[in-house]
Coordinates of C-alpha atoms in Angstrom, one line a residue:
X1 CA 22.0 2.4 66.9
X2 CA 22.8 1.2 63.4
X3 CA 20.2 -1.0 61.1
X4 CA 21.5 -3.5 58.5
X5 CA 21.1 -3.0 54.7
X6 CA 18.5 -5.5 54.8
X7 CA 16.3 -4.2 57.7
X8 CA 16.6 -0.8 55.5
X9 CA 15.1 -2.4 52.4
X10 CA 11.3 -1.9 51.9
X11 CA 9.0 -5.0 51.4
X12 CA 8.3 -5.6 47.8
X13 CA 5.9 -8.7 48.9
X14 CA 4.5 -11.5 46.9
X15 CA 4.6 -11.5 43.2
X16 CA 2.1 -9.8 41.3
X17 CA 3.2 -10.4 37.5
X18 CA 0.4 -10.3 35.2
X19 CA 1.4 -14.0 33.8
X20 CA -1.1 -16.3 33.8
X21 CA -0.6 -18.9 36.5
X22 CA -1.5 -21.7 34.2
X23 CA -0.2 -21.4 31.1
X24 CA -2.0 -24.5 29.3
X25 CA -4.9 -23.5 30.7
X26 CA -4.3 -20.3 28.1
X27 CA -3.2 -21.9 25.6
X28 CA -6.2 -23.9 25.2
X29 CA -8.6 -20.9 25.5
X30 CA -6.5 -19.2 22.4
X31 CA -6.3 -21.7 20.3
X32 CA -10.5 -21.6 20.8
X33 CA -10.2 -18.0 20.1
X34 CA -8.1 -18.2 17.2
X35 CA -10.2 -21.1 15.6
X36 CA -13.4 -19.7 16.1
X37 CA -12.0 -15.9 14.6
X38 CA -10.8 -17.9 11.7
X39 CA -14.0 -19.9 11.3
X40 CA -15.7 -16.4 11.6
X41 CA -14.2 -15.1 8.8
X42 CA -14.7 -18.6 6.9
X43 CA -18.1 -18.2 7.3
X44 CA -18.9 -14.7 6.8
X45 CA -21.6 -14.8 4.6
X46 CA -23.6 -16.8 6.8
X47 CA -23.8 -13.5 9.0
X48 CA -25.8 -10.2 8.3
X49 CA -23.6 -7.4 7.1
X50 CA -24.4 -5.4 10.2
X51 CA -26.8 -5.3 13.4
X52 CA -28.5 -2.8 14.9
X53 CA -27.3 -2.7 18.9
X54 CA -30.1 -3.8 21.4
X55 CA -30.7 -1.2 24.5
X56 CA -29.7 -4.2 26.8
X57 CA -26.5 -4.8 24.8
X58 CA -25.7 -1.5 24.7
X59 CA -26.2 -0.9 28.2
X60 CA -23.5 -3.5 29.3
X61 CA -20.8 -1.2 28.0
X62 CA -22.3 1.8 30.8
X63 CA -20.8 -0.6 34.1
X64 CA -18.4 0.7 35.8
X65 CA -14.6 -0.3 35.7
X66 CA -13.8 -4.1 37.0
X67 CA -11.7 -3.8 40.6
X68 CA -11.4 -7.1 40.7
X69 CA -10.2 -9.9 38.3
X70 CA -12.3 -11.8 36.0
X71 CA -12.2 -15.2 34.2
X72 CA -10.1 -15.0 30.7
X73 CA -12.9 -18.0 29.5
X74 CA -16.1 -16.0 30.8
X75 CA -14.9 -12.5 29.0
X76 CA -14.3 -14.1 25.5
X77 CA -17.8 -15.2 26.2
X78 CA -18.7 -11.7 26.7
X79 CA -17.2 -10.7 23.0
X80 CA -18.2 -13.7 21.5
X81 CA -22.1 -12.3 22.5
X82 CA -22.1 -8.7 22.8
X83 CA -19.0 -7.4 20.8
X84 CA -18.4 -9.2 17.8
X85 CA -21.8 -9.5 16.4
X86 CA -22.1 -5.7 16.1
X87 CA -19.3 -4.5 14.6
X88 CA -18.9 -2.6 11.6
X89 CA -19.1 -5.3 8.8
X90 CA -16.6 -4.5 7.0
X91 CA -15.1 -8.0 6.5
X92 CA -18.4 -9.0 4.8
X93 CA -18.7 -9.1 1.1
X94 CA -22.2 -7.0 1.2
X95 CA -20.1 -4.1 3.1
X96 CA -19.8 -1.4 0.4
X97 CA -20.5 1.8 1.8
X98 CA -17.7 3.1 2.5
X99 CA -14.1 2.8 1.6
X100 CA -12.8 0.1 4.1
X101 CA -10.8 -2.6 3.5
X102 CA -12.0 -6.2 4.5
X103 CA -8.6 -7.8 5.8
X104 CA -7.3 -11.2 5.5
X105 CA -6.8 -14.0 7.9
X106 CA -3.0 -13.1 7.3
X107 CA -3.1 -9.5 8.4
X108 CA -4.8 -10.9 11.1
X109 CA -2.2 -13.3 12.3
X110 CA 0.6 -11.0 11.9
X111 CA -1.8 -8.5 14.1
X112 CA -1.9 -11.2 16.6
X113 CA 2.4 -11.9 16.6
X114 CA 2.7 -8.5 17.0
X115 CA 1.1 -7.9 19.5
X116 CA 3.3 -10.4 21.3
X117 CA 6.1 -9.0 20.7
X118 CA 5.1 -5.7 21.8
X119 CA 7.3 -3.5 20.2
X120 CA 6.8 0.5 20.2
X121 CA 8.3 1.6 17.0
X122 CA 8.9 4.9 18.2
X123 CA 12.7 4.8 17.7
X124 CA 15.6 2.6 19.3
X125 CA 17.9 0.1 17.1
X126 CA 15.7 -3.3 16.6
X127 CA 14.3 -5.0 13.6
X128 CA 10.5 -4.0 13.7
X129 CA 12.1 -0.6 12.4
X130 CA 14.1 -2.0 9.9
X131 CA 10.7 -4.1 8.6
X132 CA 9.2 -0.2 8.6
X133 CA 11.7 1.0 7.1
X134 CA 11.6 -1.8 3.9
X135 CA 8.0 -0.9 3.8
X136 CA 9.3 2.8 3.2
X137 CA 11.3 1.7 0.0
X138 CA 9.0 -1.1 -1.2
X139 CA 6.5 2.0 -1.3
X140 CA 9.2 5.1 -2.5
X141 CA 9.5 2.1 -5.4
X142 CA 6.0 1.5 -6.4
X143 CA 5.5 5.1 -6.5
X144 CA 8.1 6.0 -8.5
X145 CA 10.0 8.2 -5.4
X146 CA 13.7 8.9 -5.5
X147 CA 16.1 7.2 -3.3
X148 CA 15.9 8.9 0.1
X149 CA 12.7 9.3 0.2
X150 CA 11.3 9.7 3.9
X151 CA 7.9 7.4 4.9
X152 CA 6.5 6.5 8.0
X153 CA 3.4 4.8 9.5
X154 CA 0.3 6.6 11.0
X155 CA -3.4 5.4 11.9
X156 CA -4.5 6.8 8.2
X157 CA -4.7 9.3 5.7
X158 CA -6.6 12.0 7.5
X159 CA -3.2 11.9 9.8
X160 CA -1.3 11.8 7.2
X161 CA -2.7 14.6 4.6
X162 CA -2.4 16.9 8.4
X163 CA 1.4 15.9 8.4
X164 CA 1.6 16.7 5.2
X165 CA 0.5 20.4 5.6
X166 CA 2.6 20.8 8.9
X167 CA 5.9 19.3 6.3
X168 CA 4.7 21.9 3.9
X169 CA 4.2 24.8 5.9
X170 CA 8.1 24.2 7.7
X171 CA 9.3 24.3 3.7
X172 CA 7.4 27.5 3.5
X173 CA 8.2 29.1 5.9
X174 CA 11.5 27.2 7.6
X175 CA 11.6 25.4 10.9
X176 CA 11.8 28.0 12.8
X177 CA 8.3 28.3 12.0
X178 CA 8.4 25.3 14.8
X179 CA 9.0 27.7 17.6
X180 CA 7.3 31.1 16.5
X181 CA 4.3 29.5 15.2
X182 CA 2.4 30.2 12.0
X183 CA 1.5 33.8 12.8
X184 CA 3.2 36.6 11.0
X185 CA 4.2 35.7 7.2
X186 CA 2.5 32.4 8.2
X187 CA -1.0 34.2 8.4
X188 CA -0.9 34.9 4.1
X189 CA -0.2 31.0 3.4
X190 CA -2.5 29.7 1.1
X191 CA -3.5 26.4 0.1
X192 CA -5.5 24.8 -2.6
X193 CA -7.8 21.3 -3.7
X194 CA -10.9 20.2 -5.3
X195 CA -14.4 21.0 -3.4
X196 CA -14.2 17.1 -4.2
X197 CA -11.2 16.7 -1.7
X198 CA -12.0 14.7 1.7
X199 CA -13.0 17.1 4.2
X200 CA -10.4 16.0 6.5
X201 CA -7.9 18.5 3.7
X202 CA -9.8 21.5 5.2
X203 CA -9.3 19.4 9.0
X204 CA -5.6 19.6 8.4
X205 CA -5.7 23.5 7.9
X206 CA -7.5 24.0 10.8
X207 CA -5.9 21.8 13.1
X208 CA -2.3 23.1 11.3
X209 CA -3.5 26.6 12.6
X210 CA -4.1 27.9 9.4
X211 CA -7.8 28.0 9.9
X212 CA -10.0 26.7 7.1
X213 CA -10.4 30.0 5.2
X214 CA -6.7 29.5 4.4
X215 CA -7.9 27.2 1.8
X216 CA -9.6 27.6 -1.4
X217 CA -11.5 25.0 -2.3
X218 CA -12.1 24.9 -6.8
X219 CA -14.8 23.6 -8.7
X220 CA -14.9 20.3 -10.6
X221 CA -15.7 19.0 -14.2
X222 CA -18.0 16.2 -15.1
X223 CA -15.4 13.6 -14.4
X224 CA -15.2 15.5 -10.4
X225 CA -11.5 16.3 -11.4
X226 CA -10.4 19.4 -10.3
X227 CA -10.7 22.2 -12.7
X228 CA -6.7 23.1 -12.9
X229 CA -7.2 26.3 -15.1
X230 CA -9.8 27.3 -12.4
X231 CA -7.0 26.5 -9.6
X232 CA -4.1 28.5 -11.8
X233 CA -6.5 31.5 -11.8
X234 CA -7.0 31.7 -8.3
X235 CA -3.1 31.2 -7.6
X236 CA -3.0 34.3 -9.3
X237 CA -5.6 36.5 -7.5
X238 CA -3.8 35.5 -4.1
X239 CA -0.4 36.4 -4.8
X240 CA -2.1 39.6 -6.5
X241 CA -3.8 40.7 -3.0
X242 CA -0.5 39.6 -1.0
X243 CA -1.2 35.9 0.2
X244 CA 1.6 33.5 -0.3
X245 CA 0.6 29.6 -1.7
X246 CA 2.3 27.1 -0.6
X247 CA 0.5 24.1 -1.3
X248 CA -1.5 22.1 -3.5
X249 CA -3.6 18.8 -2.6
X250 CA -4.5 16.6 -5.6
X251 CA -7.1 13.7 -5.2
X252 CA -6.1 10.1 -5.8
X253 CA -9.7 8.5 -6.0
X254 CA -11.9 11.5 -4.8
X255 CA -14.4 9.9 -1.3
X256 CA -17.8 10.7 -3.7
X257 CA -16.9 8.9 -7.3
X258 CA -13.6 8.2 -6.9
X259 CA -12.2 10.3 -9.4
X260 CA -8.4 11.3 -9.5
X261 CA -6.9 14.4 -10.6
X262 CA -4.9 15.1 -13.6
X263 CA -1.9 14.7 -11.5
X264 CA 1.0 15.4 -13.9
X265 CA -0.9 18.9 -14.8
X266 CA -1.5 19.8 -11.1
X267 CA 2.5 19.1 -10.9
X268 CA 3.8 21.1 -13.5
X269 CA 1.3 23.9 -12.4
X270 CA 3.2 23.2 -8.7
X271 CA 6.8 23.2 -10.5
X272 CA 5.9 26.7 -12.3
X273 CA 4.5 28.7 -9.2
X274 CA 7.1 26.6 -6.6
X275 CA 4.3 25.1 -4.4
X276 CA 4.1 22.0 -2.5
X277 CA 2.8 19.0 -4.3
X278 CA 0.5 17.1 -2.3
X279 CA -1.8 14.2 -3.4
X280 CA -4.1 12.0 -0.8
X281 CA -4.1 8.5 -2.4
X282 CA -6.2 7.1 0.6
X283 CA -7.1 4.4 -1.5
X284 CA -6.4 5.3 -4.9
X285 CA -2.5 5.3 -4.7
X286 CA -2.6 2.0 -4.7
X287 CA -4.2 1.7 -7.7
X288 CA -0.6 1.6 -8.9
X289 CA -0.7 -2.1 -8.3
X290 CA -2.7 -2.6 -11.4
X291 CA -0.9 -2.3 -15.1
X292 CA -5.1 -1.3 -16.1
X293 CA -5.0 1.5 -13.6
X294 CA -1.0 2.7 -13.0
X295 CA -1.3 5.3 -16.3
X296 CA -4.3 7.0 -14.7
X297 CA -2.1 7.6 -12.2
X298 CA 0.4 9.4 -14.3
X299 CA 2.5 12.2 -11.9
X300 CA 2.1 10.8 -9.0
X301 CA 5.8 9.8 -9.0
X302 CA 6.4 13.4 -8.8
X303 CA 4.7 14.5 -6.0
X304 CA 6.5 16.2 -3.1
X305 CA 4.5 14.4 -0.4
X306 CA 1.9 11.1 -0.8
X307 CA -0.6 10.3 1.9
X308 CA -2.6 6.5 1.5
X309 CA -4.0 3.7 3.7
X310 CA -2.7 0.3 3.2
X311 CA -5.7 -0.7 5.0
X312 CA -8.4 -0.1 2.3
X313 CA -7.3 -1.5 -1.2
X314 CA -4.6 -2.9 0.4
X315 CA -6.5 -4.8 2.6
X316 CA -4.3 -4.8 5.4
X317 CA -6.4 -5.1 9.1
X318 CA -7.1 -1.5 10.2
X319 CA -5.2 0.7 10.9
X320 CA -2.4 1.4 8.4
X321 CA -1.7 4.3 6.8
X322 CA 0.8 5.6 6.0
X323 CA 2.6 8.9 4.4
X324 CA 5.8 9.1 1.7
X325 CA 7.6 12.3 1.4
X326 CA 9.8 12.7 -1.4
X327 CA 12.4 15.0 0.9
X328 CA 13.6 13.3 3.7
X329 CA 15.2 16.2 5.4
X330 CA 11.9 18.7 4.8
X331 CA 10.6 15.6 6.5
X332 CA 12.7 15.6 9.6
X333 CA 12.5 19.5 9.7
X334 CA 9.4 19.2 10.3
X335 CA 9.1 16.9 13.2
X336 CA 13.1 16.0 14.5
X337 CA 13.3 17.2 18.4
X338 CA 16.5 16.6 20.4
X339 CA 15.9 15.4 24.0
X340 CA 18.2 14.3 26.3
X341 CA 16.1 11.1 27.5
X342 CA 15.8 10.1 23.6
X343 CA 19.6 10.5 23.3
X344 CA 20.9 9.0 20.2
X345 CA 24.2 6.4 20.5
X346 CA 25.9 5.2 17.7
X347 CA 26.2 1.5 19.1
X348 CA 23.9 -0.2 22.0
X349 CA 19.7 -0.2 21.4
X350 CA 19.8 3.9 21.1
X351 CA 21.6 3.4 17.9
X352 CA 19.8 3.6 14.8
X353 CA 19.1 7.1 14.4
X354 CA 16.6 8.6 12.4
X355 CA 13.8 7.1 14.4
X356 CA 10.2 6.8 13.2
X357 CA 9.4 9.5 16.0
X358 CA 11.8 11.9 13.8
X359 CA 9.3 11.8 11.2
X360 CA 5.6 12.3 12.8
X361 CA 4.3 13.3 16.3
X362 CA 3.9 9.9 17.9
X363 CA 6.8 8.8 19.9
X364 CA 4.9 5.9 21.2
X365 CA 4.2 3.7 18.2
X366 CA 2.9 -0.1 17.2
X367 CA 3.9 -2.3 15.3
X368 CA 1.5 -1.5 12.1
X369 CA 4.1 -2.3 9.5
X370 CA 4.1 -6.2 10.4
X371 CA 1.2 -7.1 8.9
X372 CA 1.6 -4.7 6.3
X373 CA 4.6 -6.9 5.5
X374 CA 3.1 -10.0 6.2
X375 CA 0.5 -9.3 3.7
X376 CA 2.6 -7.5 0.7
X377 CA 4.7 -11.0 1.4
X378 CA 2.0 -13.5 1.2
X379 CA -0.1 -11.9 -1.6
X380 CA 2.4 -10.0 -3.8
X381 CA 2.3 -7.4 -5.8
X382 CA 0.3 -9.0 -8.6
X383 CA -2.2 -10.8 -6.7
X384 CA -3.0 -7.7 -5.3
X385 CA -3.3 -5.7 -8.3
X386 CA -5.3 -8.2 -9.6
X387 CA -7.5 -8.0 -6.7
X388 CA -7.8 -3.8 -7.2
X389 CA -8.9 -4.1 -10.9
X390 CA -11.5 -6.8 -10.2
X391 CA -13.2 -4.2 -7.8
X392 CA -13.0 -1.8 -10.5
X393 CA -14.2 -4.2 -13.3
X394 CA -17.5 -4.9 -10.4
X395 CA -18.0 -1.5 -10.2
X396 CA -18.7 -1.4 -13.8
X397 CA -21.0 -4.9 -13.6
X398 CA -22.7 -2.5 -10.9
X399 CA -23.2 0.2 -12.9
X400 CA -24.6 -1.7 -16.2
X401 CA -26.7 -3.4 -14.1
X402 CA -28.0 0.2 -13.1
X403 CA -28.5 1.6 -16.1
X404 CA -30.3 -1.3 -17.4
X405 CA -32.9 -1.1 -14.4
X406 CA -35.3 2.2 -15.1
X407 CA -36.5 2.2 -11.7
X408 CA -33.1 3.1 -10.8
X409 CA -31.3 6.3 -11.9
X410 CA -26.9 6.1 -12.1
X411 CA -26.1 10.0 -10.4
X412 CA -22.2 9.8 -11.7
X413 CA -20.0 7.4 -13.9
X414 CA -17.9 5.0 -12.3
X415 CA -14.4 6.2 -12.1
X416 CA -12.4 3.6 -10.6
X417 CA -14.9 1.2 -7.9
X418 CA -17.4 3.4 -6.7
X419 CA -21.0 4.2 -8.0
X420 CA -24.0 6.8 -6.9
X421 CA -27.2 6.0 -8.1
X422 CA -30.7 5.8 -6.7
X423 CA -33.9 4.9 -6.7
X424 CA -36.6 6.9 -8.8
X425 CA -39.3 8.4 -6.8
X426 CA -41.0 11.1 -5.4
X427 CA -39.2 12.8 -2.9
X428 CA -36.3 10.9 -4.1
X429 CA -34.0 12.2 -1.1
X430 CA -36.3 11.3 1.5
X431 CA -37.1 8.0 0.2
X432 CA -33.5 7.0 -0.5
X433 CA -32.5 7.6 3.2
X434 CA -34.9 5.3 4.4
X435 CA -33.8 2.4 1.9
X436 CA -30.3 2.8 2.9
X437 CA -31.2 2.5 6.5
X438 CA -34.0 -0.2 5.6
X439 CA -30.9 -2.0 3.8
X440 CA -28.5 -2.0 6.8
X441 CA -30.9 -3.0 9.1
X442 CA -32.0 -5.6 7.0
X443 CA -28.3 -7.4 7.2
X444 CA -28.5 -7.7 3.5
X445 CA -25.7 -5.2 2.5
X446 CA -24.4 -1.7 3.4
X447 CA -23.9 1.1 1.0
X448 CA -24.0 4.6 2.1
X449 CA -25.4 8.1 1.0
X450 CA -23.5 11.0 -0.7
X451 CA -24.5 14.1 -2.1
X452 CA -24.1 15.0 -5.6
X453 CA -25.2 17.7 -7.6
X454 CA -27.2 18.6 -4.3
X455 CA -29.2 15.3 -5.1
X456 CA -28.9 12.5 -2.6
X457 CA -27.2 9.1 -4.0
X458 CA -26.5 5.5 -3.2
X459 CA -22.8 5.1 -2.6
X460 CA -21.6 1.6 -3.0
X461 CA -17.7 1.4 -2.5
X462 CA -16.4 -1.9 -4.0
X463 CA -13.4 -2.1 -2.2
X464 CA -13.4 -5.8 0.2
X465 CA -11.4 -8.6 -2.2
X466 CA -14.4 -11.3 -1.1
X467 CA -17.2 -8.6 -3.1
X468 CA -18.6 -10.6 -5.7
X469 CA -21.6 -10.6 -8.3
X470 CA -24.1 -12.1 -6.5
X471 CA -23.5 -9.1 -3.4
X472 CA -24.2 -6.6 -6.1
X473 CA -27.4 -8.4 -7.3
X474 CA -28.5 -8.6 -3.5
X475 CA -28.1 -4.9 -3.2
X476 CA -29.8 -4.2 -6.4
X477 CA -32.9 -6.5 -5.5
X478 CA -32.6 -5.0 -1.7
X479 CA -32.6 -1.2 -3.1
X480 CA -36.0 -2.2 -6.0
X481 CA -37.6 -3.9 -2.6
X482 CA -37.7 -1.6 -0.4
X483 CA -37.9 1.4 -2.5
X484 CA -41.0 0.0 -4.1
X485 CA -42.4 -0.2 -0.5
X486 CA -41.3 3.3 0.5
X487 CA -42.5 4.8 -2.4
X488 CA -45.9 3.2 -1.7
X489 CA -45.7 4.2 1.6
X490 CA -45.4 8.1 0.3
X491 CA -48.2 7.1 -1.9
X492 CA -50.2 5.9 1.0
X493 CA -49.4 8.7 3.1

């Protein structure tokens, strides 16, 4: 006995699309969301810079996963009490701890459209790759890179600066490298940077299977730029003992002081012994925005690779960073793999080849670029340099303001918009601690700690556009407050 095609066919059974069955109803709630994110942002100075997280509040986010639906109305309640008042702070004028940018109701909006469109900018042949790649030469342009230069987006620099090792170790030692790994010849590559680099350089050499020993971390003058004559030296001891450099890592606005390397000499030093060229700009590259600050950045244009975040000075809504790489093909040697399922056409959506995913690890990628674009589109070039200087320009009201207070001791000049300083007491580490913590649980402001000179500092980072005076005189006020009552304590004590 015989059955019919359709008595063959399985069930598929009622519809169970993830649509909302009432589309006005969600248009409604939305356009509450939107408004009241916007009015947030309006508003932020009404808000503490940061909360400490209640035990209860904390607790909520211990329940086990939902099995069953819930209202879209009730959970934006939910954020609206438990999840937006505690997050970092970093859209607040009084954030200033640590290099973050503080977005713009822009980024935001071009956040929100695409995440409607939902497009994975891993590879295929559609124009959210084309606006990626225009990012890629409005970048290769500021900086001063060639035509054919390679860039591609990635959640930030500490990504970046590790794709920069692994496109610097296939030059070295050629991709074959790829499939035989990094032992071998690989074992004597050597790298080298400031002990004032980010520490995510030496997270890169591990993670690129180097190991941190691999590289050799040189001292620093006054200004924390690397000491270059230092670095030259210990070139030579390696290739005396039988290690091979390969690479160098210059500093675009160091994380402590935000000094930068004399670029152009670690280049020519790169050029004479055939190494990599390197530098992480996390935020600093972009100082090339500002005609005040460009010369200081003198050489970047001739790096081999350039890491930065377009979400710090560029205040584009995290995350967006983003690496350049002067060699396009080093670039693809490094991370191309031909698969069958990722077939390439030359008509049809597979068309388009290179892909993004030819050019980093991720082959499942958003749409970051969009509101990179968005923003470099609405602001402009100028605007935003304008904005980069003026966080410079506070830096140095800051650090007057410092040095004219001798309760208060500055620990480093101000290089570009960062300054350490702290208050004067007994016990000056101990007591500092507690007014930084005093401070961010106070709501008034949020600068960090550092370590300098094996002294610890007040790290106020100047980097959010809506930073002004009168948040620098709160944190001054807030630091003389409570370090006068900290320093009494001691005394009490």
């Amino acid at each position: 006995m015989t059955t019919s095609p359709a008595e063959r066919s399985p069930t598929v059974g009622p519809s169970e699309t993830l649509d909302p069955s009432n589309w006005d109803d969600v248009r409604a709630q939305a356009h509450r969301m939107l408004d009241e994110a916007i009015d947030a942002i309006a508003n932020i100075r009404e808000q503490p810079v940061w909360r400490p997280i209640p035990d209860d509040v904390r607790a909520r986010f211990r329940a086990k996963i939902p099995s069953q639906p819930s209202d879209l109305g009730e959970i934006y309640r939910e954020y609206s009490q438990f999840i937006a008042p505690y997050a970092t702070g970093n859209v607040h004028p009084g954030f200033m701890g640590w290099v973050h940018g503080g977005g713009t109701v822009v980024g935001m909006l071009a956040e929100m459209l695409a995440a409607g469109l939902n497009a994975n900018l891993g590879g295929r042949d559609h124009v959210p790759i084309e606006v990626e790649r225009q990012i890629t030469e409005w970048t290769r342009t500021l900086l001063g890179f060639p035509e054919g230069a390679s860039g591609v987006f990635v959640t930030g620099t500490s990504m970046a600066n590790l794709m920069a090792v692994w496109v610097a170790r296939t030059a070295a030692l050629g991709p074959s490298t790829r499939a035989s790994g990094v032992g071998g010849e690989g074992a004597l590559l050597t790298a080298y940077t400031s002990k004032a680099a980010h520490g995510c350089v030496s997270r890169a050499m591990d993670l690129a299977g180097f190991g941190t020993d691999a590289l050799r971390s040189l001292p620093f003058d006054r200004s924390h730029r690397v000491d270059v004559g230092a670095m030259r030296a210990q070139i030579k001891r390696d290739r005396e003992i039988g290690l091979q450099p390969f690479l160098v890592v210059g500093s675009a606005g160091t994380v402590d002081v935000g000094a930068i390397d004399d670029l152009a000499e670690l280049s020519a030093l790169c050029r004479e012994e055939k190494l990599w060229f390197h530098v992480d700009g996390a935020y600093g590259a972009l100082g090339v925005l500002s005609p005040a600050l460009a010369p200081r950045l003198a050489g970047l244009e001739t790096a081999d690779s350039v890491a930065l975040d377009f979400h710090k000075w560029g205040q584009v809504p995290y995350d967006a960073g983003f690496l350049l790489v002067r060699d396009s093909q080093r670039h693809l040697d490094a991370f191309a793999v031909p698969a069958a399922y990722l077939r390439r056409e030359t008509r049809g959506l597979a068309a388009g080849s290179p892909w993004p995913c030819d050019l980093g690890p991720d082959l499942s990628r958003g749409f970051r670029a969009l509101k990179t674009w968005f923003t470099l589109k609405a602001f402009g070039t100028e605007k935003l340099g304008a904005m980069i200087e003026r966080t410079c320009r506070l830096a140095h009201y800051l650090e007057t303001k410092v040095s004219a207070e001798p309760r208060l001791e500055l620990m480093a000049p101000a290089q570009l918009n960062i300054v350490c300083f702290r208050y004067r007491a007994e016990d000056a580490d101990g007591v500092n601690s507690e007014i930084v913590a005093d401070i961010h649980e106070s709501g008034i402001a949020a600068p960090s700690t550092t370590t300098l000179n094996g002294k610890l500092a007040i790290r106020a980072a100047i980097v959010n556009h809506r930073t002004d005076t009168g948040d620098l005189d709160a944190l001054v006020a807030a630091v003389l407050e409570f370090g006068a009552r900290r320093a009494s304590d001691n005394c009490a004590a």
